[in-house]
Amino acid sequence: MQINLFQAIMIGILSYLGSLSCPWVLGTTGGWYVLSRPLVSGFLIGLIMGDVQTGIIVGVAVQVVYIALVTPGGQMPQDLNAAAYIGVGLGVMAVKASASVESAVAIATAVGAIGTIFHNFMMMTNSFWNARAIKAAEQGDYKGLAFNHWVGPQLLQFCYRVIPTVAVLYLGQNLATDIIAMFPVDSFVMRALTALGGMLPAVGVAILLKQVTKKNIEIVRFLFGFALVAALGINMITIAIFGAFFAYSYFLYMKKDGAAVAVADDMEEEL
């Protein structure tokens, strides 16, 4: 699959709108927590490139890897935005060139790791605008304060996100095709990438389980869902509906139990 310059620019603009410090799409709510999710970016990239199905398949696979990613204080162990747009974009082109989805996941993860360097460099260079904004505030220059607080950093971030995305997707697409042609599906390199990409989603799920469980024994609940998938052959959406039912039932039970305890406490105080 070939990507033209206009498509690459559209993906680059989406990459900017979904970046961590972009305020234009409802701030981090609509940008970072929506547009930068690989599941969403996969759909949008597939829509732009004319293959929504492949985009969603690659996006879902990459999303599982980063399902437990957190950014405390803006510190990122991986640049999710780079993985969501550059990585998923390259992954879609690789899958269309007969590569496996697992190898596309490995590519996106590698891009996310490299993207962290650009993100940290961007945060460092933004200190230039902070110093100018402080100086403008001390001098009472409100126009200068507004420019150094809003306009300057966004122009810099636009360049940091759009230019690398466009350059890699448009200029590097022939290189990706040549690599796929050099290393066919049954080669050692592609089999290694497939094996690595197959393990990465398991790592993402394991990190998520580590965060949401207080005791190790609680993992039995999650294993029960995987056992249902394997034994009954039902899909994950059905399991999610079952899980939502039990979660809601548990919530109602705990709510009634809490109300009963509160009534008992009030009666004891009155006595």
PDB file of C-alpha atoms in Angstrom:
ATOM      1  CA  MET A   1       0.000   0.000   0.000  1.00  0.00           C
ATOM      2  CA  GLN A   2       1.339   3.406  -1.010  1.00  0.00           C
ATOM      3  CA  ILE A   3       0.571   6.617   0.847  1.00  0.00           C
ATOM      4  CA  ASN A   4       0.537   9.986  -0.882  1.00  0.00           C
ATOM      5  CA  LEU A   5       1.707  13.306   0.532  1.00  0.00           C
ATOM      6  CA  PHE A   6      -1.803  14.552   1.320  1.00  0.00           C
ATOM      7  CA  GLN A   7      -2.602  11.415   3.312  1.00  0.00           C
ATOM      8  CA  ALA A   8       0.665  11.697   5.222  1.00  0.00           C
ATOM      9  CA  ILE A   9      -0.062  15.350   6.074  1.00  0.00           C
ATOM     10  CA  MET A  10      -3.564  14.455   7.315  1.00  0.00           C
ATOM     11  CA  ILE A  11      -2.117  11.760   9.575  1.00  0.00           C
ATOM     12  CA  GLY A  12       0.536  14.228  10.766  1.00  0.00           C
ATOM     13  CA  ILE A  13      -2.129  16.797  11.699  1.00  0.00           C
ATOM     14  CA  LEU A  14      -4.054  14.144  13.635  1.00  0.00           C
ATOM     15  CA  SER A  15      -0.817  13.285  15.399  1.00  0.00           C
ATOM     16  CA  TYR A  16      -0.483  16.909  16.501  1.00  0.00           C
ATOM     17  CA  LEU A  17      -4.118  17.175  17.612  1.00  0.00           C
ATOM     18  CA  GLY A  18      -3.698  14.026  19.703  1.00  0.00           C
ATOM     19  CA  SER A  19      -0.439  15.075  21.375  1.00  0.00           C
ATOM     20  CA  LEU A  20      -0.228  15.519  25.126  1.00  0.00           C
ATOM     21  CA  SER A  21      -0.031  19.334  25.262  1.00  0.00           C
ATOM     22  CA  CYS A  22      -2.401  20.194  22.420  1.00  0.00           C
ATOM     23  CA  PRO A  23      -5.463  22.159  23.703  1.00  0.00           C
ATOM     24  CA  TRP A  24      -7.581  22.281  20.536  1.00  0.00           C
ATOM     25  CA  VAL A  25      -9.560  19.006  20.854  1.00  0.00           C
ATOM     26  CA  LEU A  26     -11.063  19.439  24.336  1.00  0.00           C
ATOM     27  CA  GLY A  27      -7.559  19.444  25.808  1.00  0.00           C
ATOM     28  CA  THR A  28      -6.164  16.126  26.964  1.00  0.00           C
ATOM     29  CA  THR A  29      -9.674  14.634  27.136  1.00  0.00           C
ATOM     30  CA  GLY A  30     -10.326  14.674  23.403  1.00  0.00           C
ATOM     31  CA  GLY A  31      -6.711  14.710  22.259  1.00  0.00           C
ATOM     32  CA  TRP A  32      -4.426  12.565  24.391  1.00  0.00           C
ATOM     33  CA  TYR A  33      -7.080  10.255  25.844  1.00  0.00           C
ATOM     34  CA  VAL A  34      -9.014   9.781  22.582  1.00  0.00           C
ATOM     35  CA  LEU A  35      -7.066  10.614  19.425  1.00  0.00           C
ATOM     36  CA  SER A  36      -3.785   9.188  20.750  1.00  0.00           C
ATOM     37  CA  ARG A  37      -5.283   5.799  21.553  1.00  0.00           C
ATOM     38  CA  PRO A  38      -4.000   3.312  18.931  1.00  0.00           C
ATOM     39  CA  LEU A  39      -7.505   1.906  18.545  1.00  0.00           C
ATOM     40  CA  VAL A  40      -8.800   5.342  17.488  1.00  0.00           C
ATOM     41  CA  SER A  41      -5.730   6.229  15.428  1.00  0.00           C
ATOM     42  CA  GLY A  42      -5.921   2.871  13.659  1.00  0.00           C
ATOM     43  CA  PHE A  43      -9.481   3.614  12.586  1.00  0.00           C
ATOM     44  CA  LEU A  44      -8.580   7.140  11.434  1.00  0.00           C
ATOM     45  CA  ILE A  45      -5.439   6.012   9.592  1.00  0.00           C
ATOM     46  CA  GLY A  46      -7.385   3.200   7.939  1.00  0.00           C
ATOM     47  CA  LEU A  47     -10.057   5.703   6.923  1.00  0.00           C
ATOM     48  CA  ILE A  48      -7.464   8.033   5.390  1.00  0.00           C
ATOM     49  CA  MET A  49      -5.580   5.209   3.654  1.00  0.00           C
ATOM     50  CA  GLY A  50      -8.749   3.520   2.392  1.00  0.00           C
ATOM     51  CA  ASP A  51      -8.530   0.323   4.454  1.00  0.00           C
ATOM     52  CA  VAL A  52     -10.431   0.735   7.716  1.00  0.00           C
ATOM     53  CA  GLN A  53     -10.407  -2.985   8.506  1.00  0.00           C
ATOM     54  CA  THR A  54      -6.615  -3.287   8.459  1.00  0.00           C
ATOM     55  CA  GLY A  55      -6.274  -0.031  10.383  1.00  0.00           C
ATOM     56  CA  ILE A  56      -8.551  -1.268  13.176  1.00  0.00           C
ATOM     57  CA  ILE A  57      -6.860  -4.681  13.310  1.00  0.00           C
ATOM     58  CA  VAL A  58      -3.410  -3.111  13.712  1.00  0.00           C
ATOM     59  CA  GLY A  59      -4.733  -0.428  16.071  1.00  0.00           C
ATOM     60  CA  VAL A  60      -6.385  -2.960  18.377  1.00  0.00           C
ATOM     61  CA  ALA A  61      -3.228  -5.085  18.506  1.00  0.00           C
ATOM     62  CA  VAL A  62      -1.081  -2.057  19.398  1.00  0.00           C
ATOM     63  CA  GLN A  63      -3.676  -0.790  21.890  1.00  0.00           C
ATOM     64  CA  VAL A  64      -3.372  -3.942  23.977  1.00  0.00           C
ATOM     65  CA  VAL A  65       0.372  -3.326  24.387  1.00  0.00           C
ATOM     66  CA  TYR A  66      -0.233   0.169  25.787  1.00  0.00           C
ATOM     67  CA  ILE A  67      -3.444  -0.628  27.670  1.00  0.00           C
ATOM     68  CA  ALA A  68      -1.799   0.055  31.049  1.00  0.00           C
ATOM     69  CA  LEU A  69       0.383   3.001  30.017  1.00  0.00           C
ATOM     70  CA  VAL A  70       0.273   5.919  32.466  1.00  0.00           C
ATOM     71  CA  THR A  71       1.974   9.314  32.188  1.00  0.00           C
ATOM     72  CA  PRO A  72       2.582  10.606  35.731  1.00  0.00           C
ATOM     73  CA  GLY A  73       3.524  14.249  35.582  1.00  0.00           C
ATOM     74  CA  GLY A  74       3.817  14.055  31.803  1.00  0.00           C
ATOM     75  CA  GLN A  75       6.678  11.542  32.065  1.00  0.00           C
ATOM     76  CA  MET A  76       6.261   8.858  29.411  1.00  0.00           C
ATOM     77  CA  PRO A  77       8.062   5.523  29.322  1.00  0.00           C
ATOM     78  CA  GLN A  78       6.890   5.290  25.703  1.00  0.00           C
ATOM     79  CA  ASP A  79       5.654   7.958  23.298  1.00  0.00           C
ATOM     80  CA  LEU A  80       2.142   6.654  22.702  1.00  0.00           C
ATOM     81  CA  ASN A  81       1.432   9.350  20.114  1.00  0.00           C
ATOM     82  CA  ALA A  82       4.358   8.267  17.935  1.00  0.00           C
ATOM     83  CA  ALA A  83       3.309   4.634  18.250  1.00  0.00           C
ATOM     84  CA  ALA A  84      -0.318   5.514  17.476  1.00  0.00           C
ATOM     85  CA  TYR A  85       0.363   7.432  14.273  1.00  0.00           C
ATOM     86  CA  ILE A  86       3.845   6.697  12.965  1.00  0.00           C
ATOM     87  CA  GLY A  87       3.935   3.126  14.297  1.00  0.00           C
ATOM     88  CA  VAL A  88       0.384   2.177  13.358  1.00  0.00           C
ATOM     89  CA  GLY A  89       0.777   3.878   9.965  1.00  0.00           C
ATOM     90  CA  LEU A  90       3.901   1.861   9.222  1.00  0.00           C
ATOM     91  CA  GLY A  91       2.175  -1.217  10.628  1.00  0.00           C
ATOM     92  CA  VAL A  92      -0.780  -0.834   8.277  1.00  0.00           C
ATOM     93  CA  MET A  93       1.545  -0.499   5.289  1.00  0.00           C
ATOM     94  CA  ALA A  94       3.563  -3.500   6.478  1.00  0.00           C
ATOM     95  CA  VAL A  95       0.439  -5.680   6.857  1.00  0.00           C
ATOM     96  CA  LYS A  96      -0.744  -4.650   3.400  1.00  0.00           C
ATOM     97  CA  ALA A  97       2.697  -5.728   2.136  1.00  0.00           C
ATOM     98  CA  SER A  98       1.998  -9.254   3.498  1.00  0.00           C
ATOM     99  CA  ALA A  99       3.637  -8.841   6.921  1.00  0.00           C
ATOM    100  CA  SER A 100       1.936 -10.244  10.017  1.00  0.00           C
ATOM    101  CA  VAL A 101      -0.008  -8.167  12.532  1.00  0.00           C
ATOM    102  CA  GLU A 102       2.406  -9.285  15.260  1.00  0.00           C
ATOM    103  CA  SER A 103       5.353  -7.845  13.335  1.00  0.00           C
ATOM    104  CA  ALA A 104       3.396  -4.599  12.914  1.00  0.00           C
ATOM    105  CA  VAL A 105       2.976  -4.478  16.706  1.00  0.00           C
ATOM    106  CA  ALA A 106       6.734  -4.874  17.150  1.00  0.00           C
ATOM    107  CA  ILE A 107       7.334  -2.032  14.684  1.00  0.00           C
ATOM    108  CA  ALA A 108       4.875   0.279  16.468  1.00  0.00           C
ATOM    109  CA  THR A 109       6.428  -0.492  19.868  1.00  0.00           C
ATOM    110  CA  ALA A 110       9.913   0.281  18.565  1.00  0.00           C
ATOM    111  CA  VAL A 111       8.676   3.574  17.125  1.00  0.00           C
ATOM    112  CA  GLY A 112       7.082   4.426  20.491  1.00  0.00           C
ATOM    113  CA  ALA A 113      10.393   3.877  22.249  1.00  0.00           C
ATOM    114  CA  ILE A 114      12.273   6.075  19.762  1.00  0.00           C
ATOM    115  CA  GLY A 115       9.548   8.727  19.941  1.00  0.00           C
ATOM    116  CA  THR A 116      10.261   9.217  23.642  1.00  0.00           C
ATOM    117  CA  ILE A 117      13.544  10.899  22.662  1.00  0.00           C
ATOM    118  CA  PHE A 118      11.702  13.470  20.540  1.00  0.00           C
ATOM    119  CA  HIS A 119       9.103  14.033  23.268  1.00  0.00           C
ATOM    120  CA  ASN A 120      11.734  14.719  25.927  1.00  0.00           C
ATOM    121  CA  PHE A 121      13.636  16.997  23.547  1.00  0.00           C
ATOM    122  CA  MET A 122      10.426  18.914  22.841  1.00  0.00           C
ATOM    123  CA  MET A 123       9.753  19.338  26.567  1.00  0.00           C
ATOM    124  CA  MET A 124      13.312  20.621  27.020  1.00  0.00           C
ATOM    125  CA  THR A 125      13.051  23.174  24.226  1.00  0.00           C
ATOM    126  CA  ASN A 126       9.686  24.368  25.564  1.00  0.00           C
ATOM    127  CA  SER A 127      11.555  25.769  28.568  1.00  0.00           C
ATOM    128  CA  PHE A 128      12.655  28.524  26.188  1.00  0.00           C
ATOM    129  CA  TRP A 129       9.064  29.717  25.911  1.00  0.00           C
ATOM    130  CA  ASN A 130       8.557  29.436  29.669  1.00  0.00           C
ATOM    131  CA  ALA A 131      11.468  31.777  30.323  1.00  0.00           C
ATOM    132  CA  ARG A 132      10.130  34.289  27.796  1.00  0.00           C
ATOM    133  CA  ALA A 133       6.615  34.071  29.284  1.00  0.00           C
ATOM    134  CA  ILE A 134       7.943  34.766  32.804  1.00  0.00           C
ATOM    135  CA  LYS A 135       9.935  37.729  31.548  1.00  0.00           C
ATOM    136  CA  ALA A 136       6.880  39.104  29.700  1.00  0.00           C
ATOM    137  CA  ALA A 137       4.748  38.753  32.844  1.00  0.00           C
ATOM    138  CA  GLU A 138       7.323  40.618  34.932  1.00  0.00           C
ATOM    139  CA  GLN A 139       7.332  43.451  32.387  1.00  0.00           C
ATOM    140  CA  GLY A 140       3.527  43.573  32.159  1.00  0.00           C
ATOM    141  CA  ASP A 141       3.613  42.561  28.497  1.00  0.00           C
ATOM    142  CA  TYR A 142       0.366  40.610  28.279  1.00  0.00           C
ATOM    143  CA  LYS A 143       0.535  40.154  24.516  1.00  0.00           C
ATOM    144  CA  GLY A 144       4.015  38.698  24.847  1.00  0.00           C
ATOM    145  CA  LEU A 145       2.787  36.485  27.691  1.00  0.00           C
ATOM    146  CA  ALA A 146      -0.081  35.176  25.561  1.00  0.00           C
ATOM    147  CA  PHE A 147       2.222  34.510  22.597  1.00  0.00           C
ATOM    148  CA  ASN A 148       4.853  32.678  24.654  1.00  0.00           C
ATOM    149  CA  HIS A 149       2.221  30.723  26.562  1.00  0.00           C
ATOM    150  CA  TRP A 150      -0.056  29.692  23.673  1.00  0.00           C
ATOM    151  CA  VAL A 151       1.255  30.430  20.196  1.00  0.00           C
ATOM    152  CA  GLY A 152       4.986  29.727  20.394  1.00  0.00           C
ATOM    153  CA  PRO A 153       4.821  26.330  22.155  1.00  0.00           C
ATOM    154  CA  GLN A 154       2.022  25.138  19.869  1.00  0.00           C
ATOM    155  CA  LEU A 155       3.937  26.110  16.737  1.00  0.00           C
ATOM    156  CA  LEU A 156       6.941  24.201  18.026  1.00  0.00           C
ATOM    157  CA  GLN A 157       4.841  21.180  18.966  1.00  0.00           C
ATOM    158  CA  PHE A 158       3.131  21.266  15.562  1.00  0.00           C
ATOM    159  CA  CYS A 159       6.525  21.020  13.877  1.00  0.00           C
ATOM    160  CA  TYR A 160       7.729  18.275  16.225  1.00  0.00           C
ATOM    161  CA  ARG A 161       4.663  16.130  15.546  1.00  0.00           C
ATOM    162  CA  VAL A 162       3.751  16.803  11.925  1.00  0.00           C
ATOM    163  CA  ILE A 163       7.204  16.904  10.290  1.00  0.00           C
ATOM    164  CA  PRO A 164       8.512  13.551  11.643  1.00  0.00           C
ATOM    165  CA  THR A 165       5.174  11.845  10.990  1.00  0.00           C
ATOM    166  CA  VAL A 166       4.977  13.056   7.394  1.00  0.00           C
ATOM    167  CA  ALA A 167       8.670  12.378   6.757  1.00  0.00           C
ATOM    168  CA  VAL A 168       8.574   8.805   8.063  1.00  0.00           C
ATOM    169  CA  LEU A 169       5.256   7.804   6.484  1.00  0.00           C
ATOM    170  CA  TYR A 170       5.810   9.464   3.107  1.00  0.00           C
ATOM    171  CA  LEU A 171       9.552   9.282   2.589  1.00  0.00           C
ATOM    172  CA  GLY A 172      10.068   6.032   4.449  1.00  0.00           C
ATOM    173  CA  GLN A 173       7.295   3.994   2.861  1.00  0.00           C
ATOM    174  CA  ASN A 174       9.542   2.638   0.093  1.00  0.00           C
ATOM    175  CA  LEU A 175      12.118   1.643   2.701  1.00  0.00           C
ATOM    176  CA  ALA A 176       9.456  -0.285   4.624  1.00  0.00           C
ATOM    177  CA  THR A 177       8.369  -2.050   1.438  1.00  0.00           C
ATOM    178  CA  ASP A 178      11.986  -2.929   0.615  1.00  0.00           C
ATOM    179  CA  ILE A 179      12.508  -4.375   4.107  1.00  0.00           C
ATOM    180  CA  ILE A 180       9.403  -6.553   3.747  1.00  0.00           C
ATOM    181  CA  ALA A 181      10.641  -7.721   0.352  1.00  0.00           C
ATOM    182  CA  MET A 182      14.124  -8.409   1.742  1.00  0.00           C
ATOM    183  CA  PHE A 183      12.779 -10.363   4.721  1.00  0.00           C
ATOM    184  CA  PRO A 184       9.792 -12.462   3.643  1.00  0.00           C
ATOM    185  CA  VAL A 185       7.219 -13.821   6.079  1.00  0.00           C
ATOM    186  CA  ASP A 186       9.066 -17.122   6.604  1.00  0.00           C
ATOM    187  CA  SER A 187      12.455 -15.467   7.246  1.00  0.00           C
ATOM    188  CA  PHE A 188      14.128 -15.505  10.654  1.00  0.00           C
ATOM    189  CA  VAL A 189      13.792 -11.720  11.095  1.00  0.00           C
ATOM    190  CA  MET A 190      10.058 -11.691  10.412  1.00  0.00           C
ATOM    191  CA  ARG A 191       9.478 -14.779  12.564  1.00  0.00           C
ATOM    192  CA  ALA A 192      11.394 -13.091  15.396  1.00  0.00           C
ATOM    193  CA  LEU A 193       9.328  -9.915  15.033  1.00  0.00           C
ATOM    194  CA  THR A 194       6.152 -11.993  14.971  1.00  0.00           C
ATOM    195  CA  ALA A 195       7.151 -13.806  18.172  1.00  0.00           C
ATOM    196  CA  LEU A 196       8.092 -10.527  19.867  1.00  0.00           C
ATOM    197  CA  GLY A 197       4.908  -8.824  18.741  1.00  0.00           C
ATOM    198  CA  GLY A 198       2.854 -11.756  20.004  1.00  0.00           C
ATOM    199  CA  MET A 199       4.337 -11.432  23.498  1.00  0.00           C
ATOM    200  CA  LEU A 200       3.957  -7.662  23.832  1.00  0.00           C
ATOM    201  CA  PRO A 201       0.120  -7.673  24.233  1.00  0.00           C
ATOM    202  CA  ALA A 202       0.521 -10.206  27.048  1.00  0.00           C
ATOM    203  CA  VAL A 203       2.926  -7.805  28.752  1.00  0.00           C
ATOM    204  CA  GLY A 204       0.401  -4.979  28.445  1.00  0.00           C
ATOM    205  CA  VAL A 205      -2.408  -7.081  29.936  1.00  0.00           C
ATOM    206  CA  ALA A 206      -0.119  -8.279  32.747  1.00  0.00           C
ATOM    207  CA  ILE A 207       0.784  -4.687  33.679  1.00  0.00           C
ATOM    208  CA  LEU A 208      -2.903  -3.764  33.697  1.00  0.00           C
ATOM    209  CA  LEU A 209      -3.780  -6.706  35.966  1.00  0.00           C
ATOM    210  CA  LYS A 210      -0.972  -5.705  38.304  1.00  0.00           C
ATOM    211  CA  GLN A 211      -2.492  -2.243  38.639  1.00  0.00           C
ATOM    212  CA  VAL A 212      -6.149  -3.239  39.126  1.00  0.00           C
ATOM    213  CA  THR A 213      -5.687  -6.153  41.542  1.00  0.00           C
ATOM    214  CA  LYS A 214      -4.884  -5.665  45.227  1.00  0.00           C
ATOM    215  CA  LYS A 215      -4.226  -9.332  45.956  1.00  0.00           C
ATOM    216  CA  ASN A 216      -2.721 -11.933  43.659  1.00  0.00           C
ATOM    217  CA  ILE A 217      -5.700 -14.253  44.216  1.00  0.00           C
ATOM    218  CA  GLU A 218      -7.972 -11.704  42.493  1.00  0.00           C
ATOM    219  CA  ILE A 219      -6.425 -12.636  39.162  1.00  0.00           C
ATOM    220  CA  VAL A 220      -8.683 -15.715  39.240  1.00  0.00           C
ATOM    221  CA  ARG A 221     -11.582 -13.490  38.157  1.00  0.00           C
ATOM    222  CA  PHE A 222      -9.744 -12.497  35.007  1.00  0.00           C
ATOM    223  CA  LEU A 223      -8.584 -16.029  34.308  1.00  0.00           C
ATOM    224  CA  PHE A 224     -12.230 -17.089  34.502  1.00  0.00           C
ATOM    225  CA  GLY A 225     -13.015 -14.805  31.561  1.00  0.00           C
ATOM    226  CA  PHE A 226     -10.140 -16.168  29.482  1.00  0.00           C
ATOM    227  CA  ALA A 227     -11.266 -19.702  30.347  1.00  0.00           C
ATOM    228  CA  LEU A 228     -14.767 -18.918  29.056  1.00  0.00           C
ATOM    229  CA  VAL A 229     -13.306 -17.671  25.780  1.00  0.00           C
ATOM    230  CA  ALA A 230     -11.252 -20.840  25.374  1.00  0.00           C
ATOM    231  CA  ALA A 231     -13.956 -23.293  26.505  1.00  0.00           C
ATOM    232  CA  LEU A 232     -17.069 -21.777  24.924  1.00  0.00           C
ATOM    233  CA  GLY A 233     -15.500 -20.130  21.903  1.00  0.00           C
ATOM    234  CA  ILE A 234     -17.259 -16.810  22.543  1.00  0.00           C
ATOM    235  CA  ASN A 235     -15.677 -13.482  21.640  1.00  0.00           C
ATOM    236  CA  MET A 236     -14.298 -10.777  23.918  1.00  0.00           C
ATOM    237  CA  ILE A 237     -17.288  -8.471  23.392  1.00  0.00           C
ATOM    238  CA  THR A 238     -19.594 -11.106  24.845  1.00  0.00           C
ATOM    239  CA  ILE A 239     -17.236 -11.538  27.794  1.00  0.00           C
ATOM    240  CA  ALA A 240     -17.230  -7.762  28.296  1.00  0.00           C
ATOM    241  CA  ILE A 241     -21.047  -7.763  28.442  1.00  0.00           C
ATOM    242  CA  PHE A 242     -20.999 -10.583  30.998  1.00  0.00           C
ATOM    243  CA  GLY A 243     -18.402  -8.702  33.014  1.00  0.00           C
ATOM    244  CA  ALA A 244     -20.456  -5.491  32.917  1.00  0.00           C
ATOM    245  CA  PHE A 245     -23.496  -7.413  34.206  1.00  0.00           C
ATOM    246  CA  PHE A 246     -21.612  -8.919  37.147  1.00  0.00           C
ATOM    247  CA  ALA A 247     -19.903  -5.590  37.909  1.00  0.00           C
ATOM    248  CA  TYR A 248     -23.236  -3.762  37.986  1.00  0.00           C
ATOM    249  CA  SER A 249     -24.803  -6.475  40.146  1.00  0.00           C
ATOM    250  CA  TYR A 250     -21.865  -6.287  42.548  1.00  0.00           C
ATOM    251  CA  PHE A 251     -22.200  -2.504  42.661  1.00  0.00           C
ATOM    252  CA  LEU A 252     -25.909  -2.716  43.563  1.00  0.00           C
ATOM    253  CA  TYR A 253     -25.189  -5.342  46.216  1.00  0.00           C
ATOM    254  CA  MET A 254     -22.450  -3.246  47.816  1.00  0.00           C
ATOM    255  CA  LYS A 255     -24.647  -0.160  47.664  1.00  0.00           C
ATOM    256  CA  LYS A 256     -27.491  -1.896  49.515  1.00  0.00           C
ATOM    257  CA  ASP A 257     -25.067  -3.449  51.987  1.00  0.00           C
ATOM    258  CA  GLY A 258     -23.526  -0.059  52.673  1.00  0.00           C
ATOM    259  CA  ALA A 259     -26.958   1.495  53.219  1.00  0.00           C
ATOM    260  CA  ALA A 260     -27.867  -1.269  55.668  1.00  0.00           C
ATOM    261  CA  VAL A 261     -24.657  -0.718  57.613  1.00  0.00           C
ATOM    262  CA  ALA A 262     -25.335   3.031  57.749  1.00  0.00           C
ATOM    263  CA  VAL A 263     -28.872   2.431  59.104  1.00  0.00           C
ATOM    264  CA  ALA A 264     -27.508   0.045  61.739  1.00  0.00           C
ATOM    265  CA  ASP A 265     -24.940   2.632  62.831  1.00  0.00           C
ATOM    266  CA  ASP A 266     -27.636   5.300  63.146  1.00  0.00           C
ATOM    267  CA  MET A 267     -29.778   2.997  65.306  1.00  0.00           C
ATOM    268  CA  GLU A 268     -26.829   2.261  67.582  1.00  0.00           C
ATOM    269  CA  GLU A 269     -26.180   5.992  68.029  1.00  0.00           C
ATOM    270  CA  GLU A 270     -29.840   6.624  68.908  1.00  0.00           C
ATOM    271  CA  LEU A 271     -29.852   3.822  71.502  1.00  0.00           C
TER     272      LEU A 271
END
